[in-house]
Coordinates of C-alpha atoms in Angstrom, one line a residue:
X1 CA 9.3 -4.9 -3.7
X2 CA 7.0 -7.4 -5.2
X3 CA 4.7 -10.3 -4.2
X4 CA 7.4 -12.7 -5.4
X5 CA 10.0 -11.1 -3.1
X6 CA 7.6 -11.3 -0.1
X7 CA 6.9 -14.9 -1.1
X8 CA 10.6 -15.7 -1.3
X9 CA 11.3 -14.2 2.1
X10 CA 8.5 -16.1 3.6
X11 CA 9.6 -19.4 1.9
X12 CA 13.1 -19.0 3.3
X13 CA 11.9 -18.0 6.8
X14 CA 9.2 -20.7 7.2
X15 CA 10.9 -23.5 5.2
X16 CA 7.7 -24.1 3.2
X17 CA 7.0 -24.7 -0.5
X18 CA 6.9 -21.8 -3.0
X19 CA 3.1 -22.4 -3.5
X20 CA 2.4 -22.1 0.2
X21 CA 4.6 -19.0 0.5
X22 CA 2.9 -17.4 -2.5
X23 CA -0.6 -18.0 -0.9
X24 CA 0.7 -16.6 2.4
X25 CA 2.0 -13.4 0.6
X26 CA -1.4 -13.0 -1.3
X27 CA -3.3 -13.5 2.0
X28 CA -1.2 -10.9 3.8
X29 CA -1.7 -8.3 1.0
X30 CA -5.5 -9.1 0.9
X31 CA -5.7 -8.6 4.6
X32 CA -3.9 -5.2 4.4
X33 CA -6.2 -4.0 1.6
X34 CA -9.3 -5.3 3.4
X35 CA -8.3 -3.4 6.6
X36 CA -7.6 -0.2 4.6
X37 CA -11.0 -0.5 3.0
X38 CA -12.9 -1.2 6.2
X39 CA -11.1 0.9 8.8
X40 CA -9.3 3.6 6.7
X41 CA -5.9 2.8 8.1
X42 CA -3.3 0.1 8.9
X43 CA -0.4 0.2 11.3
X44 CA 2.6 -2.0 11.4
X45 CA 4.5 -1.3 14.6
X46 CA 8.2 -0.5 14.0
X47 CA 7.5 0.1 10.3
X48 CA 4.8 2.7 9.7
X49 CA 1.2 3.6 9.1
X50 CA -0.9 3.4 6.0
X51 CA -3.9 5.7 5.8
X52 CA -6.6 6.4 3.3
X53 CA -7.2 10.0 2.3
X54 CA -9.9 11.5 0.1
X55 CA -8.9 13.6 -2.8
X56 CA -11.0 16.5 -4.1
X57 CA -12.3 16.8 -7.6
X58 CA -10.1 19.1 -9.7
X59 CA -9.1 20.2 -13.2
X60 CA -6.0 18.9 -14.8
X61 CA -4.3 19.3 -18.2
X62 CA -3.8 16.5 -20.7
X63 CA -0.1 16.6 -21.3
X64 CA -0.4 15.4 -24.9
X65 CA -3.0 17.9 -26.1
X66 CA -3.0 20.6 -23.4
X67 CA -6.8 20.3 -23.0
X68 CA -8.4 20.8 -19.7
X69 CA -9.7 17.6 -18.1
X70 CA -12.0 17.0 -15.1
X71 CA -10.6 14.6 -12.5
X72 CA -13.2 13.1 -10.2
X73 CA -12.9 12.9 -6.4
X74 CA -11.3 9.7 -5.2
X75 CA -9.2 8.1 -2.5
X76 CA -5.5 7.5 -2.2
X77 CA -3.2 5.7 0.3
X78 CA -0.5 7.5 2.1
X79 CA 2.3 6.1 4.2
X80 CA 4.1 7.6 7.2
X81 CA 7.2 5.8 8.3
X82 CA 7.8 5.1 12.0
X83 CA 10.8 6.6 13.8
X84 CA 12.4 3.1 14.0
X85 CA 12.2 2.8 10.2
X86 CA 13.6 6.2 9.7
X87 CA 16.6 5.4 12.0
X88 CA 17.2 2.1 10.3
X89 CA 17.3 3.7 6.8

């Protein structure tokens, strides 16, 4: 799924211009990212839950050279599908 796909669905649903649908798609994604950043989670009822999880620092291997590389601690987003979504798929 891409922003263009979301914009096309919004354009068909709302009977608006492509520019307005593109702006609405960007605003939607920006709102989701802002909520994840501020609250650490975002739930869409009947779809699922996005949560931010911290990752620990670790050692990894460079696949090209085989050398050990340090990977810094960071954050990642996880998704858990709702029961309704699981039934639909």
